[in-house]
Coordinates of C-alpha atoms in Angstrom, one line a residue:
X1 CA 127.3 108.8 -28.3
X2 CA 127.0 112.5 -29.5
X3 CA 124.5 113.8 -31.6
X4 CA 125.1 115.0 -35.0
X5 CA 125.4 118.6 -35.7
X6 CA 121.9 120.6 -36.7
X7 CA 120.5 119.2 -39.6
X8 CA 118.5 122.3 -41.7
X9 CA 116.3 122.3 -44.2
X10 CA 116.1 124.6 -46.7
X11 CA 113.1 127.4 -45.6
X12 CA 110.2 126.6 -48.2
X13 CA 110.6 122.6 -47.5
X14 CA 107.6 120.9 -47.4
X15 CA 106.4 118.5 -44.1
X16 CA 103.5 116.4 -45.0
X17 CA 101.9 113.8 -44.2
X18 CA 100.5 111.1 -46.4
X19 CA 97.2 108.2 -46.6
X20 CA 95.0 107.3 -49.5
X21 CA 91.2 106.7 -49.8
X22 CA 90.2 103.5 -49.2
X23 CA 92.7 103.1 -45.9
X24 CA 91.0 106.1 -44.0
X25 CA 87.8 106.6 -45.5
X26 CA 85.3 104.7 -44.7
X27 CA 81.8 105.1 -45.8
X28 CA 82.3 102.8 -48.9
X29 CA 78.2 102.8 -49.4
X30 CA 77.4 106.1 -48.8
X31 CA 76.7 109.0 -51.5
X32 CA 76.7 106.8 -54.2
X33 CA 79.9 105.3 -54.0
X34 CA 80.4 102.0 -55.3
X35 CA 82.8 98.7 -55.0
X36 CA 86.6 99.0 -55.6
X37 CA 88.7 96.1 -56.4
X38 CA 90.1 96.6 -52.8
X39 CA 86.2 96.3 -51.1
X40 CA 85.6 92.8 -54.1
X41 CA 89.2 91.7 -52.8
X42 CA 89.0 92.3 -48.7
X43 CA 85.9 90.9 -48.4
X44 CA 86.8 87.8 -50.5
X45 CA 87.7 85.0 -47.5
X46 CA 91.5 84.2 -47.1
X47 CA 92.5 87.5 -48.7
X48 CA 93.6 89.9 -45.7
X49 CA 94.4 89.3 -42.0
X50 CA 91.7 88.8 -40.1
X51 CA 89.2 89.2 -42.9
X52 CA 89.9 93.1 -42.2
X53 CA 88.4 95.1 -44.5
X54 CA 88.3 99.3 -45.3
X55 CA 84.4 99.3 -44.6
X56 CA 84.9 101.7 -41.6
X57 CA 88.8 102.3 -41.7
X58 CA 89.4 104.9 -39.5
X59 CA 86.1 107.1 -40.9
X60 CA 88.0 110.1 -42.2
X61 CA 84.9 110.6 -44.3
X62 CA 82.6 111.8 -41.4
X63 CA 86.2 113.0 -39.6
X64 CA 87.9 114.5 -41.9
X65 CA 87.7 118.3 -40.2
X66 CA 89.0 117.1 -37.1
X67 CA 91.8 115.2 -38.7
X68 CA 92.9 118.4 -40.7
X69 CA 92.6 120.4 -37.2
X70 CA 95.2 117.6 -36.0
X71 CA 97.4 118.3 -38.9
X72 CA 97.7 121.9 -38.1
X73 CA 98.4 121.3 -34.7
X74 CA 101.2 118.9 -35.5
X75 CA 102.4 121.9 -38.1
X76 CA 102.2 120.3 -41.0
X77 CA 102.3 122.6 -44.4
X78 CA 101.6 119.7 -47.0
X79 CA 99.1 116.8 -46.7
X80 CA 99.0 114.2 -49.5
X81 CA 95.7 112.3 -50.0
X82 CA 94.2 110.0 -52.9
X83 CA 90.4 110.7 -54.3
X84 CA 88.4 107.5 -54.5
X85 CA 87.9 106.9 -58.2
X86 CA 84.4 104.9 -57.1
X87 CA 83.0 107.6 -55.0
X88 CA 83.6 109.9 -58.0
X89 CA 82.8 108.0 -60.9
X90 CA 80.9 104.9 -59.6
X91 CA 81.0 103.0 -62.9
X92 CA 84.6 104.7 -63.8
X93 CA 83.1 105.9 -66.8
X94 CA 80.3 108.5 -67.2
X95 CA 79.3 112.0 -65.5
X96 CA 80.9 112.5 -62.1
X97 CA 78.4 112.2 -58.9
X98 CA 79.0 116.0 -57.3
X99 CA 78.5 114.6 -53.6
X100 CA 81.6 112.6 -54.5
X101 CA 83.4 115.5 -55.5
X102 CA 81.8 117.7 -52.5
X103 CA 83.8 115.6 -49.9
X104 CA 87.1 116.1 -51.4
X105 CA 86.3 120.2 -52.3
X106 CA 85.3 120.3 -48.4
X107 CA 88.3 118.7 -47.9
X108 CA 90.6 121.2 -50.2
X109 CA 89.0 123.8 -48.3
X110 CA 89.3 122.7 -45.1
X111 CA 93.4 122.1 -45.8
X112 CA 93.2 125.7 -46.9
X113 CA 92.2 127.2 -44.3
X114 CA 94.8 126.0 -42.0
X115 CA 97.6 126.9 -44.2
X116 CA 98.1 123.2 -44.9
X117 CA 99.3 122.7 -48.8
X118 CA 96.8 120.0 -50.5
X119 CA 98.7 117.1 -53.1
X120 CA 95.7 115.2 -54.9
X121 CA 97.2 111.7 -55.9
X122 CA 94.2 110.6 -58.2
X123 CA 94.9 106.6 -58.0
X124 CA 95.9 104.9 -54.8
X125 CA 95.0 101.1 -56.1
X126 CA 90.8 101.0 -55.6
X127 CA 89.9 100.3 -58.8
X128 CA 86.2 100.4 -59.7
X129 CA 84.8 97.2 -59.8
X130 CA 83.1 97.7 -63.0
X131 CA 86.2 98.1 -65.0
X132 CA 88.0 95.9 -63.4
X133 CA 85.4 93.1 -64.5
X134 CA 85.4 94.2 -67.8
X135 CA 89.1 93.7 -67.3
X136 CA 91.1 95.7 -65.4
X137 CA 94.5 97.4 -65.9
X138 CA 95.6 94.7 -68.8
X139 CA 92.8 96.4 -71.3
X140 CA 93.5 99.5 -73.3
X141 CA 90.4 101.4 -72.2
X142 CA 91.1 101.1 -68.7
X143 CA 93.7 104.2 -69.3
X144 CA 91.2 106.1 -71.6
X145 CA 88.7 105.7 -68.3
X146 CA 91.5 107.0 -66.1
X147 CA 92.3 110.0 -68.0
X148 CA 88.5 110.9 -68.1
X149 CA 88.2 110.9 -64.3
X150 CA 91.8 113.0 -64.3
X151 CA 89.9 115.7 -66.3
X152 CA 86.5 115.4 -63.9
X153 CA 88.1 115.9 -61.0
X154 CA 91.2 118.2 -62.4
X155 CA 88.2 120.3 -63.3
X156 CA 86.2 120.1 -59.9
X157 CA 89.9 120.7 -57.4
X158 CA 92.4 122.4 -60.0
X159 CA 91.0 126.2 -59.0
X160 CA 92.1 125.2 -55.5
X161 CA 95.0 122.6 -55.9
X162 CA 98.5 122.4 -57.3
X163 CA 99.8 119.9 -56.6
X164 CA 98.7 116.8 -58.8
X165 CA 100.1 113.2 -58.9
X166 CA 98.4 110.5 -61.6
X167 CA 99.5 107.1 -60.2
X168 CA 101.2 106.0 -56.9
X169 CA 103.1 102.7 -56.9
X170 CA 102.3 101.9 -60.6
X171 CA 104.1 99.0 -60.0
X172 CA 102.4 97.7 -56.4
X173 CA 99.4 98.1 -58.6
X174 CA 100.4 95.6 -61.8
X175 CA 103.1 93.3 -60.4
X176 CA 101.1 92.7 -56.5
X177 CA 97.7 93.0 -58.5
X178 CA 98.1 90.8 -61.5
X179 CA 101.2 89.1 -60.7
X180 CA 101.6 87.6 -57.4
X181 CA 97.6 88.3 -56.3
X182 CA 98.6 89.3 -53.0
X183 CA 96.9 93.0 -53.8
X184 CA 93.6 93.4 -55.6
X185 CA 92.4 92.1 -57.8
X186 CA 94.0 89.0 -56.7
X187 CA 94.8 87.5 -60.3
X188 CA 98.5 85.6 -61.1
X189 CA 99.1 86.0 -65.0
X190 CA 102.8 87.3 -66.0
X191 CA 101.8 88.2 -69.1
X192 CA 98.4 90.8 -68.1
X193 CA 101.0 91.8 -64.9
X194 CA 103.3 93.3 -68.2
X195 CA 100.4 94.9 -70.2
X196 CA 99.1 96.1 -67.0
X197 CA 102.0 98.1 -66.5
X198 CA 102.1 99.8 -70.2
X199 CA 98.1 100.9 -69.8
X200 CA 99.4 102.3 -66.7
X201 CA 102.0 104.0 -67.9
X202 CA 99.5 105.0 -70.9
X203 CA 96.9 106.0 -68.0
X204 CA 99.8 108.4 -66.6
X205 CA 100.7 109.9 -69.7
X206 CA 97.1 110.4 -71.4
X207 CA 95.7 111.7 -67.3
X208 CA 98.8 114.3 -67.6
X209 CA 97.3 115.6 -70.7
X210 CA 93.9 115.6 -70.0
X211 CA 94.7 117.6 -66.4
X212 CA 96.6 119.7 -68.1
X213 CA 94.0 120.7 -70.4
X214 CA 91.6 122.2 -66.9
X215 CA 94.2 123.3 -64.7
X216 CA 95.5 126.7 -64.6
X217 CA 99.0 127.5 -65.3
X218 CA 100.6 127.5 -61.5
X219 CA 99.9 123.7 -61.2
X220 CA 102.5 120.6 -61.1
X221 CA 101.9 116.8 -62.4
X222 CA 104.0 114.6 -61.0
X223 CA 103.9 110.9 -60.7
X224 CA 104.9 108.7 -57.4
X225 CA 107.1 105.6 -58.0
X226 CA 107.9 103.3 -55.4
X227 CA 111.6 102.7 -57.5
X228 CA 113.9 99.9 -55.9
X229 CA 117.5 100.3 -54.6
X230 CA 118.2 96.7 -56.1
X231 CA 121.8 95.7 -55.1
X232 CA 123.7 92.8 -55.9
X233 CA 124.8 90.2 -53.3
X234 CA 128.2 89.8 -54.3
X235 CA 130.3 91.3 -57.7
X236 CA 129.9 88.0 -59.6
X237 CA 128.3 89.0 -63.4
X238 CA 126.1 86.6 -62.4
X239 CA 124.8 88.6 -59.7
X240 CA 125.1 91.8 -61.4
X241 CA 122.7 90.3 -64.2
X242 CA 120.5 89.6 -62.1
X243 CA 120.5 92.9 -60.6
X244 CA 119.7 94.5 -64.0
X245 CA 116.9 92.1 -63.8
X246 CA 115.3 93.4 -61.3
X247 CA 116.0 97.1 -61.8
X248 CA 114.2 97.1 -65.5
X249 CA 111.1 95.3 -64.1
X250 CA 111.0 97.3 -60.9
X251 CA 112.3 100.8 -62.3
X252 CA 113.1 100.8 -65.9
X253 CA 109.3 99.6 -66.6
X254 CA 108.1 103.0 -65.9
X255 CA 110.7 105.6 -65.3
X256 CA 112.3 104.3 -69.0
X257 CA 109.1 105.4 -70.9
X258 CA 108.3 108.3 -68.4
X259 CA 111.4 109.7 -68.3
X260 CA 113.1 108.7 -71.3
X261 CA 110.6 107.8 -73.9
X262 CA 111.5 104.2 -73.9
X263 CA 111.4 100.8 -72.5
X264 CA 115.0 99.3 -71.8
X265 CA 115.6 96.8 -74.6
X266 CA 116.8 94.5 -71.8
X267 CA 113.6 94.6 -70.3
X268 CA 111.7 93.3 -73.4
X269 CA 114.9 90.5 -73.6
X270 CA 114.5 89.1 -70.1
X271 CA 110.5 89.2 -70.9
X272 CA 110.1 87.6 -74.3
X273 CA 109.2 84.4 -73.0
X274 CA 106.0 85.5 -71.6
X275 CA 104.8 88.8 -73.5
X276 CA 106.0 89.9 -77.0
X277 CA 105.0 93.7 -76.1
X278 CA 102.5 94.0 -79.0
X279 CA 100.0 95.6 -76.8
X280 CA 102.7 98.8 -77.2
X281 CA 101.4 101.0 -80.7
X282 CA 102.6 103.3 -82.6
X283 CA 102.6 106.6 -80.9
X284 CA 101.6 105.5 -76.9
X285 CA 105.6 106.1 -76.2
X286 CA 105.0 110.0 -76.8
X287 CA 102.1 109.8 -74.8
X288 CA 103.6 108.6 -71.9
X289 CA 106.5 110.8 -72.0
X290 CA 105.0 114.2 -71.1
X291 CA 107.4 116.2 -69.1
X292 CA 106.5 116.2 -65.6
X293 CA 106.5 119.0 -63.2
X294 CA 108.0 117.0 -60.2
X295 CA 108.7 113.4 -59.4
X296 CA 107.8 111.7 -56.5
X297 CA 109.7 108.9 -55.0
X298 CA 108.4 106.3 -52.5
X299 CA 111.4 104.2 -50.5
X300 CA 111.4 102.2 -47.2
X301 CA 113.7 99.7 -47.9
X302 CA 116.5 98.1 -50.3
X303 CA 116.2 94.8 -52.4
X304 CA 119.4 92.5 -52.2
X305 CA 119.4 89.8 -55.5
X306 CA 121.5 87.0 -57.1
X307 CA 121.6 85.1 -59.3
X308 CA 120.1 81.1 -59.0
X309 CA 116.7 79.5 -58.9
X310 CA 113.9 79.9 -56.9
X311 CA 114.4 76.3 -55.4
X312 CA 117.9 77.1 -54.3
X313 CA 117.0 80.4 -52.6
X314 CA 113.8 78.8 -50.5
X315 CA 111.4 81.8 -49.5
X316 CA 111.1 85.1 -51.7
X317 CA 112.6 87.8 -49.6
X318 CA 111.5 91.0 -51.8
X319 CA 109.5 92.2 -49.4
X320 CA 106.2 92.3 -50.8
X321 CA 104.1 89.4 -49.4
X322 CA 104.7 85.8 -48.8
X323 CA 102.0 84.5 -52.1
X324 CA 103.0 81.3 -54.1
X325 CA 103.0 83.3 -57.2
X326 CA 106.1 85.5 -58.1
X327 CA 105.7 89.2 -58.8
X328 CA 108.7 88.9 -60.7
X329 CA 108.1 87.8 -64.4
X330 CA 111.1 86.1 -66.4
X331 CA 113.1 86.6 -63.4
X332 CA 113.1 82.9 -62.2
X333 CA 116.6 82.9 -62.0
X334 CA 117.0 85.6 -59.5
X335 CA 117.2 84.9 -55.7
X336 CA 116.4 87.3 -53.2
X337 CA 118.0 87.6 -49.9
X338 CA 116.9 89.1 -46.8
X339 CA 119.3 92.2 -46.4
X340 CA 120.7 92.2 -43.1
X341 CA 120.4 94.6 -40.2
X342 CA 117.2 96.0 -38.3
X343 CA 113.6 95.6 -39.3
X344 CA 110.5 96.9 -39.0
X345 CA 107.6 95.0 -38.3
X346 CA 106.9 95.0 -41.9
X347 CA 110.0 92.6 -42.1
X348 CA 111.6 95.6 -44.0
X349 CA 115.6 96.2 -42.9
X350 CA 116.1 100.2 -42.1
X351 CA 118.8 101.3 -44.3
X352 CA 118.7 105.2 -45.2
X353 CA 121.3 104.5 -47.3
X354 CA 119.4 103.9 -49.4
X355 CA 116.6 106.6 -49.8
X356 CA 120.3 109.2 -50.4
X357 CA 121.0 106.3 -53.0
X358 CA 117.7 106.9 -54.8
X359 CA 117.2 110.2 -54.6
X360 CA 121.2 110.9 -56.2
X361 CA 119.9 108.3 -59.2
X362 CA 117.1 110.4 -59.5
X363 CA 118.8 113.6 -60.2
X364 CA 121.1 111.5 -62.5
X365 CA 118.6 110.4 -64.6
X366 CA 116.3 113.5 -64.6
X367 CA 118.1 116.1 -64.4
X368 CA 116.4 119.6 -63.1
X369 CA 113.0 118.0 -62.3
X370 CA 112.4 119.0 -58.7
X371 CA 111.9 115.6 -56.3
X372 CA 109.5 114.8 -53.7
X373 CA 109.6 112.3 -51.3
X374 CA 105.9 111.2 -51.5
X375 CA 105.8 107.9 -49.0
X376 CA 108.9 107.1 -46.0
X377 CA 107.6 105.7 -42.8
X378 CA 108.0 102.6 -40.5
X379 CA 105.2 100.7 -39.0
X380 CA 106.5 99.2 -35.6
X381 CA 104.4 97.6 -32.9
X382 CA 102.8 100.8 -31.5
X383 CA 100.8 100.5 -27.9
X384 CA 99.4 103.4 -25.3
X385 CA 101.6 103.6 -22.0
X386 CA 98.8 103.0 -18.8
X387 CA 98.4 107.5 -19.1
X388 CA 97.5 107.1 -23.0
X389 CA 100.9 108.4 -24.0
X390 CA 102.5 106.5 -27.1
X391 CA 106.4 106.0 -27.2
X392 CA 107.6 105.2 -30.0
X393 CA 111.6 105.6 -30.5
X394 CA 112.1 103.3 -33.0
X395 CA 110.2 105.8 -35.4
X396 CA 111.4 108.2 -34.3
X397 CA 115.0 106.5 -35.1
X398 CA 113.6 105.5 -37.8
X399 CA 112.9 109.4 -39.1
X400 CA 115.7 110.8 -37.8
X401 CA 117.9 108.5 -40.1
X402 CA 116.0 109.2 -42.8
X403 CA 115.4 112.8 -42.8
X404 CA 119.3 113.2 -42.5
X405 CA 119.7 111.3 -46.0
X406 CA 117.2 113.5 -47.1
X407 CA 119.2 116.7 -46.1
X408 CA 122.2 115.1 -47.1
X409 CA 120.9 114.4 -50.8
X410 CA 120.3 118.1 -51.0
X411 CA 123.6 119.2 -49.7
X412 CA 124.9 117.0 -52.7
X413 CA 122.9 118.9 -55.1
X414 CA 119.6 117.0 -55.3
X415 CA 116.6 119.3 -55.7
X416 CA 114.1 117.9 -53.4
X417 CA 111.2 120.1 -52.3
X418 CA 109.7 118.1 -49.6
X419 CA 109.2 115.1 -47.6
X420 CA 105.8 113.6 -46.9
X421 CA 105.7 110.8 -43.7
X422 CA 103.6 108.0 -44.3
X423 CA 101.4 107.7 -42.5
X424 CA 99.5 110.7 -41.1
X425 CA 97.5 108.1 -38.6
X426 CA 97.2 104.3 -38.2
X427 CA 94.8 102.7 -41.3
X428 CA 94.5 99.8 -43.2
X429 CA 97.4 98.4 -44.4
X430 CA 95.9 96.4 -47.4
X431 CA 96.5 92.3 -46.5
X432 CA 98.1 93.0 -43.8
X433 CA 94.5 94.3 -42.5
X434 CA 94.5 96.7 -39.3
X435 CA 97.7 94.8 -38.2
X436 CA 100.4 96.9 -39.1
X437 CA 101.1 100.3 -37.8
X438 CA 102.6 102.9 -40.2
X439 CA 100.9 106.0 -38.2
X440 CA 102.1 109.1 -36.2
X441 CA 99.1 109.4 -35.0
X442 CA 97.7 106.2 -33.0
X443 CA 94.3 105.3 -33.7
X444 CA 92.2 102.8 -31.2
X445 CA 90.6 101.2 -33.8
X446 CA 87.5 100.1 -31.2
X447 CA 86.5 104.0 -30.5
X448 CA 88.7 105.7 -33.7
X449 CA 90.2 108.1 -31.3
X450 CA 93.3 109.7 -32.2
X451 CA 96.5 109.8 -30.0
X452 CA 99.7 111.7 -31.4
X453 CA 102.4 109.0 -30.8
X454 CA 106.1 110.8 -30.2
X455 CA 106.9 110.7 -33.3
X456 CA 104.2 113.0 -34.3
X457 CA 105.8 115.5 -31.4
X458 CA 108.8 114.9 -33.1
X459 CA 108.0 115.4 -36.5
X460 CA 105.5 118.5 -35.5
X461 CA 108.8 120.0 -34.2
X462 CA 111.4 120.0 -37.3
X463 CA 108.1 121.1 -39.4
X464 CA 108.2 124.1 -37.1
X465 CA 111.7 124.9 -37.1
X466 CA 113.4 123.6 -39.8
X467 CA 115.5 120.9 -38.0
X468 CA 115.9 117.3 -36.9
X469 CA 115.6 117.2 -33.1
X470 CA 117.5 114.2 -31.4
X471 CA 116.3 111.3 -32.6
X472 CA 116.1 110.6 -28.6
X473 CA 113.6 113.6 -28.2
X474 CA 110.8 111.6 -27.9
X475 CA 109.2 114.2 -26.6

């Protein structure tokens, strides 16, 4: 079969590469760091394969130099990394500890100097313990906490960084966290998963303002949202219901304040039998609809709904973990249906339909607010060939397809500034421990040494030239 024509990118596109804190870091007792809800939750039995926890993870924290020298060499020009909020702020309130900050100013500087772009995302799910026992993303003051750690490390980073996003998955963290349990902390109410999502989207809003208060004029807030291509499985208005279901408690939960200044009013109709939305006052809709600079959009696979009953449609197939408790409050009625065609090991079907799909909303429903595409990737079954070498096709597949409905977005008048793989290397993938491999880069997890798998090569060579080899360079 013939290859497609050159696929180019427009010259100041960004190639990154993406992790967060407690996956790579390590060193979660060291310089007065303290538990996350994500060290409280791994090391609670039952909770993660294996009983894997991010105690070690792949020790970025003592490797961190010779990670960034890896970055270079692959030619990456972004990298997109989250700050611990524990190893900051150990209580999540209170002054910052400045080794905390140190790391991640050693860090900036280090990115610097090779001409690699830093993006700060400030909360990648870890939680400090402390707030999380005085209650956790369901209370008010959780967001007030978040925005004072925004300005404390806006302050320490913003003479050095531009790029800034507040929250990544806002919803991983209140619909897996509080919802189904199958992310920290572990808890199953419907009603603290809904508040959970407005303090978020408070957090967002009140950490925009409180960054932009210390940074200087050049920088860019942005939020990342994993939003879902939700797709009906037949044209029945039955299905399509359920489809609007799903898309206000995935996607209208936080883009409709963040974007528009408003929750969907069908979203507070398919929820009024478990939350009356009281916990929203007078005044937090303004606060969570600052303009952004950017957007950032997370995507790795679609969602594929009807309408019936849980019993009818036997296992959830959304994707996000197999828990007895649904992420999905007042949507018992909704079915979901494994879509068909390739997976990953993740259980996730490729379709790059998709990521075109959501990127072309995107620029519907904000129009002229530049996109990034903060998280794409594929974790596949990953093993070193008898020399050390690591093939892996299926990624690079898997990138190629991807990529091209990135370029293909642009060509139809999306603004999108830059794509950023995850991941940069193998890490912990949350409860599904060290089992899953989302990396370019292979890491043996018994000596943490890094091996660029073929996709890396790959990757490192449309960074450098603008293109999309053949996705059968493996190179």
């Amino acid at each position: 079969m013939p290859e497609p024509l050159t696929v180019t990118f427009p010259p100041a596109f960004l190639w990154g590469a993406a992790t967060s804190a407690y996956q790579i870091e390590g060193a979660v007792r060291e310089d007065g760091r303290t538990p996350s809800i994500w060290d409280t939750f791994s090391h609670t039995p039952g909770k993660t394969a294996g009983g894997d926890t991010g105690d070690v993870a792949v020790d970025h924290y003592h490797r961190y130099r010779d990670d960034v020298a890896l970055m270079a060499d692959l030619g990456l020009t972004a990298y997109r990394f989250s700050v611990s909020w524990s190893r900051v702020q150990p209580t999540g309130r209170g002054p910052a500890v400045q080794v905390g900050l140190d790391f991640y100013r050693r860090l900036v500087d280090e990115l610097l100097a090779k001409g690699i772009k830093p993006a700060v995302t400030l909360y990648h799910w870890d939680l400090p313990q402390e707030l999380e026992d005085a209650g956790g993303w369901p209370e008010r003051d959780t967001a007030h906490r978040f925005a004072e750690y925004a300005g404390i490390v806006g302050e320490a980073l913003g003479d050095r960084v531009d790029q800034w996003i507040t929250l990544n998955e806002p919803w991983c963290s209140a619909f897996l966290g509080y919802g189904s349990g199958v992310h920290a902390p572990g808890r199953t109410d419907p009603a603290a998963t809904l508040r959970a999502a407005h303090h978020l989207n408070l957090a967002h809003g009140l950490a925009t303002s409180a960054l932009r208060s210390v940074l200087p004029g050049r920088h860019q807030v942005a939020i990342s949202l994993n939003s879902s291509v939700v797709r009906p499985l037949s044209q029945d208005p039955a299905d399509l219901a359920a489809v609007r279901k799903i898309d206000d408690l995935a996607n209208g939960v936080f883009h409709g304040p963040i974007l528009h200044g408003a929750y969907p009013e069908s979203l507070f109709e398919a929820t009024a039998s478990v939350t009356d939305w009281s916990y929203v006052r007078d005044g937090d809709l303004a606060t969570v609809h600052q303009p952004l600079d950017t957007l950032g959009l997370n995507y790795y696979t679609p969602a594929l709904v009807s309408a019936g009953t849980a019993e009818a449609g036997g296992p959830r197939a959304d994707g996000h973990g197999g828990g007895d408790h649904s992420p999905w409050p007042g949507a018992e009625d909704v079915i979901f249906h494994q879509t068909p065609g390739e997976r990953t090991e993740m259980g996730w079907t490729i379709d790059p339909t998709g990521l075109h799909e959501l990127i072309m909303r995107y620029s519907r429903e904000a129009p002229g607010l530049p996109l990034y595409i903060t998280e794409n990737g594929a974790a596949y079954d990953d093993k070193p060939d008898p020399d050390g070498t690591v093939h892996d096709p299926e990624r690079i597949a898997y990138l190629h397809g991807h990529l091209s409905a990135v370029r293909r977005a642009i060509s139809d008048g999306a603004d999108v500034r830059g794509y950023y793989l995850w991941s940069l290397m193998d890490n912990f993938e949350w409860a599904y421990g060290y089992g899953k491999r989302f990396g370019a880069v292979y890491v043996d997890y018994a000596t943490l040494a890094r091996t660029p798998k073929a996709s890396a090569h790959w990757y490192a060579q449309a960074a450098r030239t603008g293109t999309l080899p053949p996705a059968r360079a493996a190179v």
